C-alpha positions as CSV (number, residue, x, y, z in Angstrom):
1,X,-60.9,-82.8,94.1
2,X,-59.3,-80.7,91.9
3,X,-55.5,-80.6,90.5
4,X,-52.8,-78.5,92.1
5,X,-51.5,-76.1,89.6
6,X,-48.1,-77.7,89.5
7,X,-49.5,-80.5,87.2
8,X,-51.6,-78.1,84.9
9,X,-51.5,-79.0,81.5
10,X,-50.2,-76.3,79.5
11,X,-52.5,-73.5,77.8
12,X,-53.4,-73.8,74.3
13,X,-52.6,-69.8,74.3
14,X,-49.3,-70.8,75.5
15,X,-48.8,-73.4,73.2
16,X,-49.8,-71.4,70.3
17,X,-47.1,-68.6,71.4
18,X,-44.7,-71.1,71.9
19,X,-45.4,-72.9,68.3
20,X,-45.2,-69.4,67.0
21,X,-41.8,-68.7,68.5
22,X,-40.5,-71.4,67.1
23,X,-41.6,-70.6,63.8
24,X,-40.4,-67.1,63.5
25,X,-36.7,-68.0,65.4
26,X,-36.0,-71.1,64.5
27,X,-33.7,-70.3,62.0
28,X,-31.7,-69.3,64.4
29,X,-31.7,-71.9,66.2
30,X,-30.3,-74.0,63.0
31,X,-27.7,-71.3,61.9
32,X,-26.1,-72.0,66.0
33,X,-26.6,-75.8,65.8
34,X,-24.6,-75.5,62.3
35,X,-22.0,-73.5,63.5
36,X,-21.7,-75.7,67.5
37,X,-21.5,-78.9,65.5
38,X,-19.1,-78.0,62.8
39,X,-16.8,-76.6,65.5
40,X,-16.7,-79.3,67.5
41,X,-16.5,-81.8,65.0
42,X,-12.5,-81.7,64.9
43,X,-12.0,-80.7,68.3
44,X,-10.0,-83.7,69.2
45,X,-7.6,-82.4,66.7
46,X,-7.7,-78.7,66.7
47,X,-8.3,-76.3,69.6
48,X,-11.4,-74.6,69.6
49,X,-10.3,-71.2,67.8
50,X,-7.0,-73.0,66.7
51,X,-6.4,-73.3,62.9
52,X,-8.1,-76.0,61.8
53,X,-11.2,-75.3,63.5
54,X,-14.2,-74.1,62.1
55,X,-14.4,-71.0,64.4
56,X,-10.3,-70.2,63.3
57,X,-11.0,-66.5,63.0
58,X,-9.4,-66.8,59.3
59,X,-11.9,-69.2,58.5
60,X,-15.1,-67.3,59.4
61,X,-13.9,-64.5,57.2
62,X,-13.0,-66.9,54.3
63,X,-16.5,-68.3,54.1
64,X,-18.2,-64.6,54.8
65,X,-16.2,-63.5,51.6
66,X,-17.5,-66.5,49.8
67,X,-20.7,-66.2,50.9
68,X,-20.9,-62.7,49.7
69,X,-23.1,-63.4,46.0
70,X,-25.4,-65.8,47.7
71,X,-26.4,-63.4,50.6
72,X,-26.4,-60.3,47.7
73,X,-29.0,-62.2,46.0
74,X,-30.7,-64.1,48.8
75,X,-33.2,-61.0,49.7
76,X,-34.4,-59.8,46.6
77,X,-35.1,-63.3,45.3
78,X,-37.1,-63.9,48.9
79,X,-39.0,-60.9,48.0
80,X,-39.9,-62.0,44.3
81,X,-41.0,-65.5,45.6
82,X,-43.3,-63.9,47.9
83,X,-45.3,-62.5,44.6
84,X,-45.2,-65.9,43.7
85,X,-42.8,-65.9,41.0
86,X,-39.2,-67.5,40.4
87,X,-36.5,-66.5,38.2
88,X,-34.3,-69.4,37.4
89,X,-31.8,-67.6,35.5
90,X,-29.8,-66.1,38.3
91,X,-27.1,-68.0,37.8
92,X,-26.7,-67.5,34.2
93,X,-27.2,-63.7,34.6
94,X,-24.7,-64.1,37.6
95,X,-22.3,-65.3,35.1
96,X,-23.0,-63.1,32.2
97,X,-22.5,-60.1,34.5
98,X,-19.1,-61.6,35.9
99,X,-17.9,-61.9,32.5
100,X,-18.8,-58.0,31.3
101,X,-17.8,-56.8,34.6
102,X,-14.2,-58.3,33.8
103,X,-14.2,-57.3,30.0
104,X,-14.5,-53.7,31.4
105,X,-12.1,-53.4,33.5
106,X,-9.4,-55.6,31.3
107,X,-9.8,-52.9,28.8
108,X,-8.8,-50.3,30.8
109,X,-13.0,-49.0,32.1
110,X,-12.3,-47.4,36.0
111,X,-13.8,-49.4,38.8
112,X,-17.1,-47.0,39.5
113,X,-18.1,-47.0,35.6
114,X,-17.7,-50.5,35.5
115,X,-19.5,-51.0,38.5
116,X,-22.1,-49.1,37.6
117,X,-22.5,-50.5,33.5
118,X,-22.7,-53.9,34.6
119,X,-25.3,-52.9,37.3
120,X,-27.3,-51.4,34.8
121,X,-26.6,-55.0,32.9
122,X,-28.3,-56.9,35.4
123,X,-31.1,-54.6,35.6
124,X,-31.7,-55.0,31.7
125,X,-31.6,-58.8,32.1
126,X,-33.9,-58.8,35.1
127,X,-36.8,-56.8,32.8
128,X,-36.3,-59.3,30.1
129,X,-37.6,-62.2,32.4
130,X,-40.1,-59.6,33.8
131,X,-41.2,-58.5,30.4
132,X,-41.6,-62.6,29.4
133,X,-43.5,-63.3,32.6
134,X,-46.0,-60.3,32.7
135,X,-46.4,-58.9,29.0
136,X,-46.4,-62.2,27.3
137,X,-47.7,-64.5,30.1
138,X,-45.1,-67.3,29.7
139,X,-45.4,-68.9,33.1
140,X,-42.1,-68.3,35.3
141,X,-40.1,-71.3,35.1
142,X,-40.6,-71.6,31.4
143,X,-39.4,-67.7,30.8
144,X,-36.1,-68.0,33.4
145,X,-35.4,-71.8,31.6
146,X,-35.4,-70.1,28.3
147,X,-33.1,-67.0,29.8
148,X,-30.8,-69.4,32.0
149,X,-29.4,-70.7,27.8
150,X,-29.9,-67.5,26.8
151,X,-27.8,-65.8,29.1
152,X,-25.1,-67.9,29.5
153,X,-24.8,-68.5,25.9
154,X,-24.3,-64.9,25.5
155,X,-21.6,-65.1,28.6
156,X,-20.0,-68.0,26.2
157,X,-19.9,-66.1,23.1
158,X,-18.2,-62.9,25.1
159,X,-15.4,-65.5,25.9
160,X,-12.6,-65.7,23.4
161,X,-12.4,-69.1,21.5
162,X,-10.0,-71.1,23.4
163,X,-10.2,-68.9,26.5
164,X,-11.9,-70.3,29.7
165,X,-12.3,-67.1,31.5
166,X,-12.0,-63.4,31.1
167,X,-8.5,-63.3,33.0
168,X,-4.8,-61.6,32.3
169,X,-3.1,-63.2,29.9
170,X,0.2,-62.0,28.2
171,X,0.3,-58.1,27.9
172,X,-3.1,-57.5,28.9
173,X,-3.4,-57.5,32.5
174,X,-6.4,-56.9,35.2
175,X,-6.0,-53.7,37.0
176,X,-4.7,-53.5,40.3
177,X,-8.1,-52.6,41.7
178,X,-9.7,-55.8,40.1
179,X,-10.0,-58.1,43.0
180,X,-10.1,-55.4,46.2
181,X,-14.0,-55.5,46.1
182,X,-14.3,-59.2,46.7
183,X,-11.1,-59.7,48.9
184,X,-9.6,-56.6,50.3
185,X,-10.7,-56.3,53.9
186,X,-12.1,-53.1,54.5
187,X,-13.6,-53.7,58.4
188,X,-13.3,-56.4,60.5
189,X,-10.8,-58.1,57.8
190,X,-14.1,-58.9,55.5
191,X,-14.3,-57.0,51.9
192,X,-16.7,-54.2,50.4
193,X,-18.6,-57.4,48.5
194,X,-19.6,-58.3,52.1
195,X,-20.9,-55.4,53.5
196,X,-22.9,-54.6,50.0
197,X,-24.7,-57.6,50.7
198,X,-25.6,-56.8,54.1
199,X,-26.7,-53.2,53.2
200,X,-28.8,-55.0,50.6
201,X,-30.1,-57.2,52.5
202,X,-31.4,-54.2,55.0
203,X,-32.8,-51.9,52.2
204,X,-34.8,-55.1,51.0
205,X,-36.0,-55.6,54.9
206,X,-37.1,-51.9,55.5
207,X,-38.5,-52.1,52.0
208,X,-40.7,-55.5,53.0
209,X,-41.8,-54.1,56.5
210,X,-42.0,-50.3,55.9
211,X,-42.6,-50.0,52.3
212,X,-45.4,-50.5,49.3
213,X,-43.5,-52.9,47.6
214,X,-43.5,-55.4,50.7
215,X,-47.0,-55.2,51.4
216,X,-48.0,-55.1,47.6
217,X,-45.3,-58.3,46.9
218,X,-47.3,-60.0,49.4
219,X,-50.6,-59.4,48.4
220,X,-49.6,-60.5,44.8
221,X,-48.6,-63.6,45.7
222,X,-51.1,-64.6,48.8
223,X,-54.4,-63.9,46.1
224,X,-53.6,-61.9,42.9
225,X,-57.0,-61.5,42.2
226,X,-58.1,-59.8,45.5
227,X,-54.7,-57.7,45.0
228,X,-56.0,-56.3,41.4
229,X,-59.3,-55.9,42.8
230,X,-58.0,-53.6,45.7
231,X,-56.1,-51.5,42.8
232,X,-53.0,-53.2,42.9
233,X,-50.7,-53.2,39.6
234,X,-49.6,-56.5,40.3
235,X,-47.5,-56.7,36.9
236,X,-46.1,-53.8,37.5
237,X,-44.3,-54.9,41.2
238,X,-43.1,-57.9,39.7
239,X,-41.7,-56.4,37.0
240,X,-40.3,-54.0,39.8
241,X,-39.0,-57.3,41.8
242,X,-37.5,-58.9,38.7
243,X,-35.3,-56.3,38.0
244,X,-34.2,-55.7,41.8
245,X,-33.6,-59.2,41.3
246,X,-31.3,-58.5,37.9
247,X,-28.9,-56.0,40.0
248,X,-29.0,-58.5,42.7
249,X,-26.9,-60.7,40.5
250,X,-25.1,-58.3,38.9
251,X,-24.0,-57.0,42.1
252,X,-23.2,-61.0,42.8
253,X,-20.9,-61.4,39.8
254,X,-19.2,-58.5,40.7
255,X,-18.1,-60.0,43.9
256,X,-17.1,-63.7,42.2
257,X,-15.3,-61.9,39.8
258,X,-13.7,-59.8,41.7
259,X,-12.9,-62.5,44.2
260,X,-11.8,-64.6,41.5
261,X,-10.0,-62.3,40.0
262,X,-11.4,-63.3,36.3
263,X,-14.6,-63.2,34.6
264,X,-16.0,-66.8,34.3
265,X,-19.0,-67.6,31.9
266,X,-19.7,-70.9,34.6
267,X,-19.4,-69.0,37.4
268,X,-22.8,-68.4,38.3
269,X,-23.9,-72.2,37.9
270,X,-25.8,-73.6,40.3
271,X,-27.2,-70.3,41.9
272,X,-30.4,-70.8,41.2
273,X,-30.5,-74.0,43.1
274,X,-28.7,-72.4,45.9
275,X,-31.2,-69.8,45.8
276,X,-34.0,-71.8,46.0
277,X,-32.6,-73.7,48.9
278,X,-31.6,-70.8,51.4
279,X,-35.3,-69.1,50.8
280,X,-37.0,-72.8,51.4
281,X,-35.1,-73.1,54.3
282,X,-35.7,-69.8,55.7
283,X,-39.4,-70.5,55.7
284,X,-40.7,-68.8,52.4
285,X,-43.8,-70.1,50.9
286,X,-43.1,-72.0,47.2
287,X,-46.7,-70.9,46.3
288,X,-45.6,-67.0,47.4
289,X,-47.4,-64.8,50.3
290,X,-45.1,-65.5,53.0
291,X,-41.1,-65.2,53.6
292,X,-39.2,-62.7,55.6
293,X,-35.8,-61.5,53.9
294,X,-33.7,-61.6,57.2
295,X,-34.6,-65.1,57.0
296,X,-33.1,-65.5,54.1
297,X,-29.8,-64.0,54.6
298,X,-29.7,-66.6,57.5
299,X,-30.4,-69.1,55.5
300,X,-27.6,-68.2,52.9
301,X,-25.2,-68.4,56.2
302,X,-26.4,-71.6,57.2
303,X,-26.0,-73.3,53.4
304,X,-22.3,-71.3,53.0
305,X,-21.0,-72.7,56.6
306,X,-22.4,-75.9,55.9
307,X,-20.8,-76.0,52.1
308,X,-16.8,-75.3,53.5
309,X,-17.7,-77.3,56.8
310,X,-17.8,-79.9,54.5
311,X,-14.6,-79.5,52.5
312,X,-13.0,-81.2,55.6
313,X,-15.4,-83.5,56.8
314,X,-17.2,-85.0,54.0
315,X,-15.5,-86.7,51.1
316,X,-16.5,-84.8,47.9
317,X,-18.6,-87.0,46.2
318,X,-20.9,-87.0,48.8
319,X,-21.3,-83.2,49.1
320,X,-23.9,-82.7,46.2
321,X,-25.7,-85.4,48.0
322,X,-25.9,-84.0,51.2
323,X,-26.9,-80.2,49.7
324,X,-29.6,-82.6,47.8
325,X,-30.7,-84.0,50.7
326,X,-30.9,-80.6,52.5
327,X,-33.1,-79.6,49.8
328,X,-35.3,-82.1,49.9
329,X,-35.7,-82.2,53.5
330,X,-36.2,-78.0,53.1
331,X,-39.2,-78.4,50.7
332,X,-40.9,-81.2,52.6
333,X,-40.7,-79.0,55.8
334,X,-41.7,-76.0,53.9
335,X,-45.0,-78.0,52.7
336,X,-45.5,-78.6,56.1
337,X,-45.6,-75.5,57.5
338,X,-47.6,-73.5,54.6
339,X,-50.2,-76.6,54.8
340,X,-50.4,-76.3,58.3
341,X,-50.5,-72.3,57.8
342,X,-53.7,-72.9,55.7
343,X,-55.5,-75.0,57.9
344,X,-55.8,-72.5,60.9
C-alpha cells in the first residue's frame, strides 16, 4: 500500500530551496529578532514607542546617526574581502582622516574643499596598503598591522602636545557648518553622513552585481590563479578595492568628526574589529569569493542596534564581552557555512 500524500516526506529539491532561502535572507531574519527583542525588553516599563523604548522614534535616529561610519565602510570592506584581502588599518586611517578633516576646517578651509582634501587623504592611504600588499607582496595583515601604527601615529603627531582632540579652544573656534554633516537632519530627521552611506552602500551593490569590478573581486578571491589565467589583473582590482576602501574611511571620519564635533586621533579605534564582525555576520567568506554588500550594511545595523541596546540593558563591563562573544559565534558560523559551501 502506498502512502497518502499528506505524510510525504519533503523533496530534497524543496529542501535545498528552502536551505538556500535561509541562507540568502537570514540576515534579515536576525536584524527583526534584534530589533523585536530589544523593544520588548523594557516594555513593562516603557510603552512600546514611548521614550524609553527602543523603537522611541528619537532613538532610531540616534543610533542611524551613529551608525553612519560603520555602514560608510561596511560595503567597500565586503567587497575587498571578497578578493581575499583585509585591511586592518581602517580604524587608524578612520582616525587620521577625522583629525585632518577637523584641522581644515578650524583654520578657516570651506566645507566642500575640506570634504573633498581629506577624501583624496583616504584615498592616498588606501594605495599605500594596496601598494604594500601587491607591489611588495607583504601578506595583508602584516601590511594593514604596520599601517594601523603608522597611521595613527601620524593622527598623534597632528594633535598639539597636550591637546586630546582637534576641537575649539580659546579664540579659534570650529565653523558653524562643522557638525551639520554628522547631525543636522536633512530627511526624515537623519543627517547627510547617513544618507552618504546608504548611497555608498548602492554604488558598491550595482558595482558588485552589474559591474567588472564585482565579478573580477570575486574571481580574485575564489581562485587567483584561474583569475590571472583568464586575463584578469588581479593586482590591479585590489589595488582598485583598497583605495575605494581608503575613501570609505575617509568618508567615515568625516561623519565622527563631524558628529563629534572635534577631530579625535582615537576615534577610529576598534573599526577594524567592527568591520570584521558586521561582514562575518553578513555571510562573507574569511578565505574571499563570496559576500554580498547589502548584507553587509545589515549587518552594520544589526551590530549598531545591538551596541546602544545595550547601554540600557547590559552593565558596561560586560559589553566587550558580549560583542566578543558575537564575534566568535559569527566566525564559527561563517566556517560552517563556507565548509559546507565546499562540500556540495
Amino acid at each position: 500500500m502506498s502512502k497518502s500524500p499528506i505524510f510525504a516526506q519533503p523533496s530534497p529539491t524543496f529542501a535545498r530551496r528552502a536551505g538556500q532561502f535561509l541562507l540568502d535572507y537570514y540576515i534579515y531574519f536576525v536584524l527583526v529578532l534584534v530589533i523585536g527583542l530589544l523593544s520588548v525588553a523594557n516594555l513593562d516599563k516603557f510603552g512600546l514607542f514611548e521614550r524609553g523604548n527602543f523603537l522611541y522614534e528619537r532613538n532610531i535616529i540616534n543610533i542611524l546617526r551613529v551608525s553612519a561610519p560603520l555602514l560608510t565602510l561596511a560595503g567597500a570592506f565586503t567587497l575587498l574581502m571578497v578578493s581575499g584581502y583585509i585591511d586592518l588599518s581602517v580604524g587608524s586611517a578612520m582616525s587620521l582622516s577625522a583629525v585632518v578633516y577637523a584641522m581644515l576646517a578650524i583654520n578657516g578651509v570651506p566645507f566642500l574643499a575640506a570634504f573633498a582634501i581629506t577624501m583624496v587623504v583616504g584615498a592616498g592611504l588606501g594605495l599605500i596598503n594596496g601598494f604594500l600588499v601587491v607591489r611588495l607582496n607583504i601578506t595583508p595583515v602584516i601590511a594593514t598591522l604596520i599601517t594601523l601604527s603608522f597611521y595613527k601615529g601620524i593622527a598623534l603627531l597632528l594633535v598639539q602636545d597636550g591637546v586630546s582632540a582637534i576641537k575649539s579652544v580659546g579664540d579659534l573656534k570650529m565653523p558653524s557648518w562643522f557638525n551639520s554633516y554628522g547631525r543636522e537632519g536633512v530627511f526624515l530627521g537623519l543627517p547627510m553622513a547617513f544618507w552618504i552611506a546608504v548611497a555608498v552602500t548602492l554604488a558598491l551593490v550595482i558595482a558588485q552585481n552589474k559591474s567588472l569590478l564585482g565579478k573580477y573581486a570575486a574571481a580574485t578571491g575564489g581562485n587567483p590563479t584561474a583569475a590571472k589565467l583568464s586575463g584578469i589583473h588581479t593586482g590591479k582590482v585590489v589595488v582598485l578595492l583598497y583605495a575605494i576602501v581608503g575613501v570609505s574611511t575617509a568618508l567615515a571620519g568625516i561623519a565622527r568628526s563631524s558628529f563629534m564635533s572635534l577631530g579625535d586621533p582615537l576615534s577610529g579605534d576598534g573599526m577594524e574589529l567592527s568591520a570584521i564582525l558586521v561582514v562575518l555576520i553578513g555571510g562573507t567568506a574569511f578565505s574571499g569569493g563570496e559576500g554580498r554588500v547589502l548584507r553587509s550594511f545589515i549587518g552594520a545595523l544589526i551590530i549598531m542596534a545591538l551596541t546602544v541596546g545595550m547601554l540600557t540593558l547590559v552593565p558596561a563591563f560586560y559589553q566587550t564581552l558580549v560583542i566578543g562573544a558575537a564575534l566568535l559565534a559569527a566566525a564559527a558560523s561563517n566556517h560552517l557555512v563556507s565548509r559546507n559551501e565546499v562540500g556540495k
